[in-house]
Coordinates of C-alpha atoms and ligand atoms in Angstrom, one line a residue:
M14 CA -53.6 168.9 165.0
F15 CA -52.8 169.8 161.3
V16 CA -49.1 168.9 161.9
A17 CA -50.1 165.6 163.4
V18 CA -52.3 164.7 160.4
V19 CA -49.5 165.6 157.9
A20 CA -47.0 163.6 160.0
L21 CA -49.3 160.6 160.0
R22 CA -49.8 160.8 156.3
A23 CA -46.1 161.1 155.7
L24 CA -45.6 158.1 157.8
W25 CA -48.2 156.1 155.9
A26 CA -46.7 157.2 152.6
L27 CA -43.3 156.1 153.8
A28 CA -44.6 152.7 155.0
L29 CA -46.4 152.1 151.7
S30 CA -43.4 153.0 149.6
G31 CA -41.2 150.8 151.9
L32 CA -43.7 147.9 151.3
A33 CA -43.9 148.6 147.6
Y34 CA -40.1 148.6 147.4
F35 CA -39.9 145.4 149.4
F36 CA -42.2 143.5 147.0
F37 CA -40.5 145.0 144.0
R38 CA -37.1 143.8 145.2
L39 CA -38.6 140.4 146.2
H40 CA -40.0 139.9 142.7
Q41 CA -36.8 141.1 141.1
V42 CA -34.6 138.7 143.1
R43 CA -37.0 135.7 142.8
M44 CA -37.3 136.2 139.0
R45 CA -33.5 136.6 138.6
T46 CA -33.1 133.3 140.4
R47 CA -35.6 131.5 138.2
E48 CA -34.1 133.0 135.1
L49 CA -30.9 131.1 135.9
S50 CA -32.6 127.9 134.9
T51 CA -35.1 129.1 132.4
K52 CA -32.8 131.4 130.5
Y53 CA -29.3 130.0 131.1
G54 CA -30.0 126.3 131.9
V55 CA -28.3 126.5 135.3
P56 CA -29.7 124.0 137.7
I57 CA -31.2 125.6 140.9
L58 CA -32.4 124.2 144.2
P59 CA -36.2 123.9 144.7
H60 CA -37.3 127.5 144.9
S61 CA -40.4 129.2 146.3
Y62 CA -41.7 132.5 145.0
F63 CA -42.3 133.8 148.5
W64 CA -39.6 132.1 150.5
G65 CA -36.9 131.8 147.9
H66 CA -34.5 129.1 149.1
L67 CA -35.3 129.6 152.8
I68 CA -37.3 126.4 153.0
V69 CA -34.5 124.1 151.7
M70 CA -32.0 126.1 153.8
G71 CA -34.1 125.7 156.9
K72 CA -34.3 121.9 156.4
A73 CA -30.5 121.7 156.0
M74 CA -29.8 123.9 159.0
S75 CA -32.3 121.9 161.2
R76 CA -29.7 119.0 161.1
I77 CA -27.3 121.1 163.1
P78 CA -27.6 123.1 166.4
G79 CA -29.3 126.4 166.2
D80 CA -26.2 128.4 167.2
A81 CA -24.0 126.9 164.5
N82 CA -22.4 129.4 162.2
G83 CA -24.0 129.8 158.7
T84 CA -20.7 128.9 157.0
L85 CA -21.7 125.2 157.6
L86 CA -24.9 125.6 155.5
M87 CA -23.7 124.4 152.1
H88 CA -22.1 121.3 153.6
F89 CA -25.5 120.1 154.9
L90 CA -27.5 121.3 151.8
L91 CA -25.3 119.1 149.7
K92 CA -26.3 116.2 151.8
D93 CA -29.9 116.8 150.7
F94 CA -28.9 117.6 147.1
P95 CA -25.7 115.6 146.4
E96 CA -26.2 116.0 142.6
F97 CA -25.3 119.7 143.0
E98 CA -21.8 118.9 144.2
E99 CA -20.5 118.3 140.7
H100 CA -21.7 121.7 139.5
G101 CA -19.1 123.3 141.8
A102 CA -21.4 126.2 142.6
V103 CA -24.9 126.6 144.1
Y104 CA -27.0 129.8 143.8
I105 CA -28.8 130.7 147.1
D106 CA -31.6 133.2 147.1
S107 CA -32.4 134.0 150.8
W108 CA -33.3 137.6 150.2
P109 CA -34.1 139.6 152.3
I110 CA -32.1 137.7 155.0
V111 CA -28.8 137.7 153.0
Q112 CA -27.9 139.1 149.6
P113 CA -28.3 136.7 146.7
L114 CA -25.2 134.6 147.0
V115 CA -23.4 131.9 144.9
F116 CA -21.6 129.4 147.1
V117 CA -18.6 128.3 145.0
F118 CA -16.7 125.2 146.1
N119 CA -14.9 124.1 143.0
P120 CA -11.3 125.3 143.5
E121 CA -10.7 126.0 139.9
M122 CA -13.8 128.0 139.6
I123 CA -12.9 129.9 142.8
S124 CA -9.5 130.7 141.3
T125 CA -11.2 132.5 138.4
F126 CA -12.6 135.2 140.6
T127 CA -9.8 135.4 143.3
Q128 CA -6.6 134.6 141.5
I129 CA -6.9 134.7 137.7
R130 CA -9.0 137.8 138.0
S131 CA -9.6 139.3 141.5
L132 CA -13.2 140.6 141.5
P133 CA -14.0 143.5 143.9
K134 CA -15.3 142.7 147.4
S135 CA -19.0 142.6 147.6
P136 CA -20.8 146.0 148.2
D137 CA -22.7 144.5 151.1
M138 CA -19.5 143.5 152.8
R139 CA -18.1 146.9 152.3
A140 CA -21.3 148.5 153.6
E141 CA -21.0 146.4 156.8
F142 CA -17.6 148.0 157.6
R143 CA -18.3 151.5 156.3
P144 CA -19.7 153.0 159.5
W145 CA -16.6 151.9 161.3
T146 CA -13.7 152.4 158.8
K147 CA -15.3 154.4 156.0
N148 CA -13.8 151.6 153.9
L149 CA -10.3 153.1 154.4
D150 CA -9.0 149.8 155.7
L151 CA -7.0 147.1 153.9
V152 CA -9.9 144.5 153.9
T153 CA -12.4 146.7 152.2
L154 CA -10.3 149.1 150.2
E155 CA -10.2 148.7 146.4
G156 CA -8.1 149.8 143.5
P157 CA -4.8 151.7 143.6
E158 CA -5.3 152.9 147.1
W159 CA -5.6 149.2 148.3
K160 CA -2.4 148.3 146.3
R161 CA -0.5 151.2 147.8
W162 CA -1.3 150.3 151.4
R163 CA -0.8 146.6 150.8
S164 CA 2.7 147.1 149.5
I165 CA 3.5 149.4 152.4
F166 CA 2.4 146.8 155.0
N167 CA 3.7 143.7 153.2
P168 CA 7.3 143.8 154.4
S169 CA 6.1 143.8 158.0
F170 CA 4.4 140.5 157.5
S171 CA 7.3 138.7 155.8
N172 CA 8.6 135.6 157.5
K173 CA 12.1 137.2 157.9
N174 CA 10.7 140.3 159.6
L175 CA 8.3 138.3 161.8
T176 CA 11.1 136.0 162.9
S177 CA 12.9 139.0 164.3
L178 CA 9.8 139.7 166.3
A179 CA 9.8 136.2 167.8
P180 CA 11.7 136.9 171.0
A181 CA 9.2 139.6 172.0
M182 CA 6.4 137.3 171.0
L183 CA 7.7 134.7 173.4
N184 CA 7.3 137.1 176.3
E185 CA 3.6 137.3 175.5
I186 CA 3.3 133.5 175.0
R187 CA 4.9 133.0 178.4
I188 CA 2.1 134.9 180.1
F189 CA -0.5 132.8 178.2
S190 CA 1.3 129.6 179.2
D191 CA 1.6 130.7 182.9
K192 CA -2.2 131.3 183.0
L193 CA -2.8 127.8 181.7
K194 CA -0.5 126.3 184.2
A195 CA -2.2 128.3 187.0
A196 CA -5.5 126.8 185.8
A197 CA -4.0 123.3 185.8
R198 CA -2.9 123.8 189.4
S199 CA -6.2 125.1 190.6
G200 CA -8.2 122.6 188.6
E201 CA -10.3 125.4 187.1
T202 CA -11.8 124.8 183.6
V203 CA -10.6 127.6 181.2
K204 CA -12.3 129.1 178.3
L205 CA -9.4 128.8 176.0
M206 CA -10.8 131.4 173.6
D207 CA -10.8 134.2 176.2
L208 CA -7.1 133.6 176.9
A209 CA -6.3 133.2 173.2
I210 CA -7.9 136.4 172.2
D211 CA -6.0 138.5 174.8
L212 CA -2.8 136.8 173.6
T213 CA -3.4 137.3 169.9
I214 CA -4.2 141.0 170.4
D215 CA -1.0 141.5 172.3
V216 CA 1.0 139.8 169.5
I217 CA -0.5 142.0 166.8
A218 CA 0.2 145.1 168.9
L219 CA 3.9 144.0 168.8
N220 CA 3.8 143.8 165.1
I221 CA 2.1 147.2 164.9
S222 CA 4.6 149.3 166.9
G223 CA 6.8 147.0 168.9
D224 CA 5.0 148.2 172.0
R225 CA 3.4 145.8 174.6
L226 CA -0.3 146.3 174.9
N227 CA -0.7 144.1 178.0
C228 CA -4.3 142.9 177.2
Q229 CA -3.4 139.6 179.0
T230 CA -2.6 141.3 182.3
T231 CA -4.7 144.5 182.3
S232 CA -8.1 145.7 181.0
Q233 CA -7.3 147.9 178.0
P234 CA -9.7 150.7 176.7
L235 CA -8.5 149.9 173.2
Q236 CA -9.6 146.3 173.4
K237 CA -13.0 147.3 174.9
A238 CA -13.5 149.8 172.1
L239 CA -12.6 147.3 169.4
N240 CA -14.9 144.6 170.9
N241 CA -17.7 147.2 171.0
Q242 CA -17.0 148.3 167.5
I243 CA -17.2 144.7 166.2
W244 CA -20.5 144.3 168.1
W245 CA -22.0 147.4 166.3
T246 CA -20.5 146.5 162.9
C247 CA -22.9 143.7 162.1
P248 CA -24.3 141.8 159.1
R249 CA -27.8 143.0 158.4
S250 CA -29.8 139.8 158.5
T251 CA -31.3 138.6 161.8
P252 CA -34.0 140.8 163.5
V253 CA -31.5 141.5 166.4
E254 CA -28.9 142.7 163.9
I255 CA -31.4 144.9 162.2
C256 CA -32.4 146.4 165.5
K257 CA -28.8 147.1 166.2
M258 CA -28.4 148.8 162.8
L259 CA -31.5 151.0 163.4
H260 CA -30.4 151.9 167.0
P261 CA -30.5 155.7 167.2
L262 CA -27.2 155.9 169.1
R263 CA -25.3 153.4 166.9
S264 CA -23.4 156.2 165.0
L265 CA -22.5 157.8 168.3
F266 CA -21.1 154.6 169.8
I267 CA -19.1 153.9 166.7
W268 CA -17.7 157.4 166.6
N269 CA -16.8 157.1 170.3
N270 CA -15.0 153.8 169.8
N271 CA -13.1 155.2 166.9
R272 CA -12.1 158.1 169.1
T273 CA -10.7 155.7 171.7
I274 CA -8.8 153.7 169.0
K275 CA -7.4 156.9 167.7
N276 CA -6.5 158.2 171.1
H277 CA -4.5 155.0 171.7
F278 CA -2.5 155.1 168.5
V279 CA -2.0 158.9 167.8
P280 CA 0.7 159.4 170.6
I281 CA 2.5 156.2 169.4
I282 CA 2.4 157.5 165.8
Q283 CA 3.7 160.9 166.9
R284 CA 6.5 159.4 168.9
L285 CA 7.6 157.2 166.0
I286 CA 7.4 160.2 163.6
N287 CA 9.6 162.3 165.9
E288 CA 12.0 159.3 166.2
Q289 CA 12.2 158.8 162.5
V290 CA 12.6 162.5 161.7
G291 CA 14.9 163.0 164.7
N292 CA 17.5 160.4 164.0
N293 CA 17.0 160.7 160.3
K294 CA 17.2 156.9 160.1
G295 CA 15.2 154.9 157.6
V296 CA 13.2 151.8 158.7
G297 CA 14.8 148.5 158.4
A298 CA 18.4 149.1 159.3
A299 CA 20.1 145.7 159.6
G300 CA 18.4 143.6 162.3
E301 CA 15.7 146.2 163.0
T302 CA 12.1 144.9 163.0
K303 CA 10.0 146.7 160.4
T304 CA 6.8 147.3 162.4
I305 CA 3.6 148.2 160.6
L306 CA 3.6 151.7 161.9
A307 CA 7.3 152.3 161.1
L308 CA 6.7 151.3 157.5
A309 CA 3.6 153.4 157.1
I310 CA 5.3 156.4 158.6
Q311 CA 8.3 156.0 156.4
A312 CA 6.1 155.9 153.3
Y313 CA 4.3 159.0 154.5
L314 CA 7.4 161.0 155.2
A315 CA 8.9 160.0 151.8
E316 CA 5.6 161.0 150.0
Q317 CA 5.5 164.4 151.8
K318 CA 9.2 165.0 150.9
E319 CA 8.6 164.2 147.3
A320 CA 5.6 166.6 147.3
G321 CA 7.9 169.4 148.5
N322 CA 6.4 169.4 152.0
P323 CA 9.0 167.7 154.2
I324 CA 7.9 166.8 157.7
T325 CA 10.2 167.9 160.4
S326 CA 8.0 167.2 163.4
A327 CA 5.0 165.2 164.4
S328 CA 3.0 168.4 164.8
Q329 CA 2.9 168.7 161.0
I330 CA 1.1 165.4 160.3
D331 CA -2.2 165.9 158.6
S332 CA -5.3 164.6 160.2
A333 CA -6.4 162.6 157.1
F334 CA -3.3 160.5 157.3
L335 CA -3.8 159.9 161.0
E336 CA -7.4 158.9 160.3
R337 CA -6.4 156.4 157.6
L338 CA -3.7 154.9 159.6
T339 CA -5.9 154.4 162.7
M340 CA -8.6 152.8 160.5
H341 CA -6.0 150.4 159.2
L342 CA -4.7 149.5 162.6
G343 CA -8.2 148.9 164.0
M344 CA -9.0 146.6 161.1
L345 CA -5.6 144.8 161.3
I346 CA -6.3 143.9 165.0
F347 CA -9.9 142.9 164.1
A348 CA -8.9 140.8 161.1
G349 CA -6.0 139.1 162.9
H350 CA -7.0 138.4 166.5
D351 CA -10.0 136.2 166.8
T352 CA -9.3 134.4 163.6
T353 CA -5.9 133.4 165.1
A354 CA -7.4 132.7 168.5
T355 CA -10.1 130.5 167.0
T356 CA -7.5 128.5 165.1
L357 CA -5.4 128.1 168.2
C358 CA -8.4 126.8 170.1
Y359 CA -9.2 124.2 167.4
T360 CA -5.5 123.2 167.1
V361 CA -5.3 122.4 170.8
Y362 CA -8.7 120.7 170.7
M363 CA -7.7 118.5 167.7
L364 CA -4.3 117.6 169.4
S365 CA -6.2 116.6 172.5
K366 CA -8.4 114.3 170.4
H367 CA -5.5 112.8 168.5
P368 CA -2.8 111.4 170.7
E369 CA -0.7 110.1 167.8
A370 CA -0.5 113.6 166.2
L371 CA 0.3 115.1 169.6
A372 CA 3.1 112.6 170.1
A373 CA 4.5 113.4 166.7
V374 CA 4.5 117.2 167.5
R375 CA 6.1 116.6 170.9
A376 CA 8.8 114.4 169.3
E377 CA 9.5 117.1 166.8
H378 CA 9.9 119.7 169.5
T379 CA 12.2 117.5 171.4
A380 CA 14.3 116.9 168.3
I381 CA 14.5 120.5 167.3
L382 CA 14.1 122.5 170.5
G383 CA 15.9 120.2 172.9
A384 CA 14.9 117.6 175.4
D385 CA 14.1 120.0 178.2
P386 CA 10.7 121.8 177.4
A387 CA 11.6 124.5 179.9
A388 CA 14.6 125.4 177.8
A389 CA 12.7 125.7 174.5
E390 CA 11.9 129.4 175.0
A391 CA 15.6 130.4 175.5
R392 CA 16.5 128.3 172.4
I393 CA 13.9 129.9 170.2
A394 CA 14.8 133.4 171.5
A395 CA 18.5 132.7 170.6
N396 CA 17.6 131.3 167.2
P397 CA 14.0 132.2 166.1
T398 CA 14.5 130.5 162.7
L399 CA 14.1 127.2 164.6
L400 CA 10.4 127.9 164.3
N401 CA 10.8 127.4 160.5
S402 CA 12.0 123.8 161.1
L403 CA 8.9 122.3 162.6
P404 CA 7.1 120.8 159.5
H405 CA 4.9 118.4 161.5
T406 CA 3.7 121.2 163.8
A407 CA 3.0 123.3 160.7
A408 CA 1.1 120.4 159.1
V409 CA -1.1 120.0 162.3
I410 CA -2.0 123.7 162.1
K411 CA -2.8 123.5 158.4
E412 CA -5.0 120.4 158.8
T413 CA -6.8 122.2 161.6
T414 CA -7.4 125.2 159.4
R415 CA -8.7 122.8 156.7
L416 CA -11.2 121.3 159.0
F417 CA -12.1 124.5 160.8
P418 CA -11.5 127.5 158.6
A419 CA -12.0 130.6 160.7
V420 CA -13.3 132.7 157.8
G421 CA -16.2 131.5 155.7
G422 CA -14.6 132.7 152.5
S423 CA -14.1 135.8 150.4
V424 CA -17.3 137.5 149.2
R425 CA -16.9 139.2 145.8
A426 CA -19.2 141.2 143.6
G427 CA -20.4 139.4 140.5
Q428 CA -20.0 141.3 137.2
P429 CA -21.9 141.5 133.9
D430 CA -18.8 140.3 132.0
F431 CA -17.9 137.6 134.4
W432 CA -19.3 134.0 134.2
L433 CA -18.5 131.0 136.3
V434 CA -17.6 128.1 134.0
D435 CA -17.8 124.4 134.8
A436 CA -14.7 123.2 133.0
K437 CA -16.1 119.7 132.7
T438 CA -19.5 120.5 131.0
G439 CA -18.7 124.0 129.7
Q440 CA -21.8 125.3 131.5
R441 CA -21.6 129.1 131.9
M442 CA -23.2 130.7 134.9
P443 CA -24.0 134.4 135.1
T444 CA -22.8 136.4 138.1
E445 CA -24.2 139.9 137.6
H446 CA -26.4 140.9 140.6
W447 CA -25.0 138.0 142.6
A448 CA -22.3 137.9 145.2
L449 CA -19.7 135.1 144.9
L450 CA -18.5 133.3 148.0
S451 CA -15.4 131.2 147.9
D452 CA -16.9 128.6 150.3
H453 CA -13.9 127.4 152.4
H454 CA -15.7 124.9 154.6
T455 CA -17.4 123.0 151.7
T456 CA -14.2 123.1 149.5
H457 CA -12.2 121.8 152.4
H458 CA -14.6 118.9 153.1
R459 CA -15.2 117.5 149.6
E460 CA -14.3 113.9 149.4
S461 CA -13.3 114.2 145.7
L462 CA -10.6 116.6 146.8
W463 CA -9.7 115.3 150.3
P464 CA -9.7 111.6 150.9
R465 CA -11.4 110.8 154.3
P466 CA -12.4 114.5 154.5
L467 CA -13.6 114.4 158.1
D468 CA -10.5 112.7 159.4
F469 CA -7.6 114.7 161.0
I470 CA -4.6 113.7 158.8
P471 CA -1.8 116.3 159.2
E472 CA 0.3 114.1 156.9
R473 CA -1.6 115.5 153.9
F474 CA 0.5 118.6 154.3
L475 CA 3.7 116.7 154.5
V476 CA 3.3 115.2 151.0
R477 CA 6.0 116.8 148.9
D478 CA 5.2 119.0 145.8
G479 CA 5.7 116.8 142.8
D480 CA 4.3 113.7 144.5
E481 CA 0.9 114.3 143.0
A482 CA 0.4 110.6 142.6
N483 CA 0.0 110.3 146.4
P484 CA -3.7 110.4 147.1
L485 CA -3.1 112.6 150.1
H486 CA -1.4 115.3 148.1
P487 CA -3.6 118.4 148.4
H488 CA -5.4 119.3 145.2
K489 CA -4.3 122.5 143.6
N490 CA -6.1 125.6 145.0
A491 CA -8.2 123.4 147.3
Y492 CA -6.6 124.5 150.5
R493 CA -7.6 128.1 151.0
P494 CA -8.4 129.1 154.6
F495 CA -6.4 132.3 154.1
E496 CA -7.8 132.8 150.6
L497 CA -5.5 132.8 147.6
G498 CA -4.7 135.5 145.1
P499 CA -3.8 139.2 145.6
R500 CA -6.4 139.7 148.3
G501 CA -5.3 136.7 150.3
C502 CA -4.5 137.1 154.0
I503 CA -1.6 139.4 154.7
G504 CA -1.2 137.7 158.2
L505 CA -0.7 134.2 157.0
E506 CA 3.0 134.0 158.0
L507 CA 2.3 135.6 161.4
V508 CA -0.4 133.0 162.2
Q509 CA 1.9 130.1 161.3
L510 CA 4.8 131.5 163.3
E511 CA 2.7 132.5 166.3
L512 CA 0.9 129.2 166.5
K513 CA 4.1 127.2 166.2
A514 CA 5.7 129.3 168.9
I515 CA 2.7 128.7 171.2
L516 CA 2.7 125.0 170.6
A517 CA 6.5 124.9 171.1
L518 CA 6.0 126.4 174.6
T519 CA 2.9 124.5 175.7
A520 CA 2.5 121.1 173.9
R521 CA 5.1 119.3 175.9
E522 CA 4.2 120.8 179.3
M523 CA 0.5 120.3 179.4
D524 CA -2.3 118.0 178.5
F525 CA -5.6 119.4 177.4
E526 CA -9.1 117.9 177.4
G527 CA -12.3 119.4 176.0
A528 CA -14.7 120.2 178.9
F529 CA -18.0 120.6 177.1
A530 CA -21.2 120.1 179.1
P531 CA -22.4 116.4 179.1
G532 CA -24.8 115.9 176.2
S533 CA -23.5 119.0 174.4
P534 CA -24.5 118.9 170.7
E535 CA -22.1 117.9 168.0
V536 CA -21.4 119.0 164.5
L537 CA -19.6 116.5 162.2
G538 CA -18.5 114.5 165.2
H539 CA -17.2 117.4 167.3
Q540 CA -18.6 119.2 170.3
A541 CA -16.4 122.1 169.3
Y542 CA -18.0 123.8 166.3
H543 CA -18.3 127.3 164.8
V544 CA -20.8 129.6 166.3
G545 CA -21.0 133.4 165.9
D546 CA -21.8 136.0 163.2
I547 CA -19.0 138.0 161.6
V548 CA -16.1 135.7 162.5
A549 CA -16.8 132.1 163.6
H550 CA -15.8 131.4 167.2
P551 CA -15.6 128.0 168.9
K552 CA -18.6 126.8 170.8
D553 CA -18.7 127.9 174.4
G554 CA -15.3 129.6 174.1
M555 CA -13.7 126.1 173.9
P556 CA -13.8 125.0 177.5
M557 CA -10.7 123.0 178.4
R558 CA -9.3 121.2 181.4
V559 CA -5.6 121.5 181.7
R560 CA -3.1 119.1 183.4
L561 CA 0.6 119.6 183.9
R562 CA 2.6 116.7 182.4
K563 CA 5.3 114.8 184.1
V564 CA 8.5 114.3 182.2
G565 CA 11.1 112.0 183.8
G566 CA 9.0 111.8 187.0
R567 CA 8.7 115.5 187.7
E568 CA 6.1 118.0 186.6
V569 CA 7.2 120.1 183.8
N570 CA 8.4 123.6 184.4
I571 CA 6.9 124.4 187.9
Ligands
HEM12 C1 -6.1 131.9 161.4 C2 -6.0 133.2 161.2 C3 -6.5 133.9 159.9 C4 -7.4 133.5 159.0 C5 -8.0 132.1 158.8 C6 -7.5 134.6 158.0 C7 -8.2 134.5 156.8 C8 -8.3 135.5 155.9 C9 -9.1 135.5 154.7 C10 -9.9 134.3 154.3 C11 -8.9 136.6 154.1 C12 -9.6 137.1 152.8 C13 -10.8 137.9 153.2 C14 -11.6 138.5 152.1 O1 -11.3 138.3 151.0 O2 -12.6 139.2 152.4 C15 -8.1 137.4 154.9 C16 -7.7 138.7 154.6 C17 -7.0 139.5 155.4 N1 -6.4 139.2 156.6 FE1 -6.5 137.4 157.5 N2 -6.7 135.6 158.4 C18 -6.1 135.3 159.6 C19 -5.2 136.0 160.4 C20 -4.9 137.3 160.1 C21 -3.9 138.1 160.8 C22 -3.1 137.6 162.0 C23 -3.9 139.3 160.2 C24 -3.1 140.6 160.6 C25 -2.6 140.9 161.7 C26 -4.8 139.3 159.1 C27 -5.1 140.4 158.3 C28 -5.8 140.3 157.1 C29 -6.0 141.4 156.2 C30 -5.5 142.8 156.5 C31 -6.7 140.9 155.2 C32 -7.1 141.7 153.9 C33 -6.0 141.6 152.9 C34 -6.2 142.3 151.6 O3 -7.4 142.4 151.1 O4 -5.2 142.9 151.1 N3 -5.4 138.1 159.1 N4 -7.7 136.7 156.0

């Protein structure tokens, strides 16, 4: 009885202190928001002491379907408050749903915290991934440790290295293309995103170790563990996400997924170490593909040798190195697969809606890869650099990533000594206690930067540098789906090469048509729009009907 009373009192005390802390934080955040205008003269959106900006946000979001991704918020808020567009940045206080956040959509202002000075990633974002990767991964690492790993991995993502990977990539793309053809023959509607995800994981696996993972043809424990890990690694905002975070077995599930990821990679790492030690050959001998793992192992072996502790067999590898490396690999697959798959889906969708752009892509493929679509694969395999000669295809991909950037932006931690400055008015805006978002969607849709911003105009990206007088010439720093600056995407070249190869093998052989349910809602004129939490996914997995094309009276490649 006594114990029960003590426990009850302790619970009460805990609940009361929780409540007190909640109101203290609420007051603090609300007052900091109001200080922006009272102390610094920064204009803020209508603000309620209790609700913060949730009321204006709710109104803006009510114009779009309930499942639309939050990255679209600012676009619609600016419709209600157009006078804020010229400020280039809008402070949003939606605490406790999301950390206090400045949406920045002036490219020059964004460049001040991503390129001119690269501010650290926001603590909330790092906290999201900590249970999974302990922040040992490339996306959330900071400082010299980040620099070291980034320079180890960089050569593997160079265009030259990736081009040497292209023939192996084509084998994976053939499986994807065969699945689409099978759907065309059966008349089945495909969820393009599902097929695209399996493909993009298989391609990253090639870049990691050169090995085939076969997610497209078999069910892989690694893929299941990664999916589950992503599910448990969640932004702490909606009630469902909070329940996930408080789930008593969450840590156990995350630990178990990490075990599966590690169990997958450790034998591969050991094999590669033994190979490197055994044949005493460095990575990158002429013509050899520098895989991510080969480079990481080479760096580790060199480091150990320098420290007077040369490794002669895989049994000597220390567990800390293995843990770090497997965290990196898990995050590389996470960061690279559904972003690329999402972009592929929207590229196919936009081409299906724009016959003139599709015709230009097909004509380019015929000119560069030969008249017979069935022979394109062999041609590329024999000369992968052909993929670098498809400017119109590249422009289509870029225009798609402008309209549908797969990542909302980079979230950085504001600093006491860092101010956003409006170059036109000289207005200085404080950033301490705020996170800064480089808002890709809004930046990519501003009419002042992109004439006819909602139109699909790949030609924007064909305007030559130096032709700034051309109104279609992209404004400096305004195109940033992969972010710019030292923390920009390491996978940028891989995405371009992979998507060009996919289009080269499919665009002339098949026609695609969106197969959304009749009456399906639209955002900015499209039934395909971003849904999802951490990374935006296309609505309903991008349902598509596929038809085989006839060229010269016969169906292509059957
Ligand atoms: C269309 C596909 C992709 C898009 C739109 C995209 C976008 C981005 C963006 C916006 C960032 C900056 C994130 C931040 O600052 O928090 C980023 C970083 C990163 N991306 Fe990508 N990405 C794509 C594909 C890939 C691929 C294929 C890989 C690797 C296989 C990859 C690996 C990474 C990594 C490791 C980082 C962190 C880089 C660092 O901080 O040094 N991404 N990406």
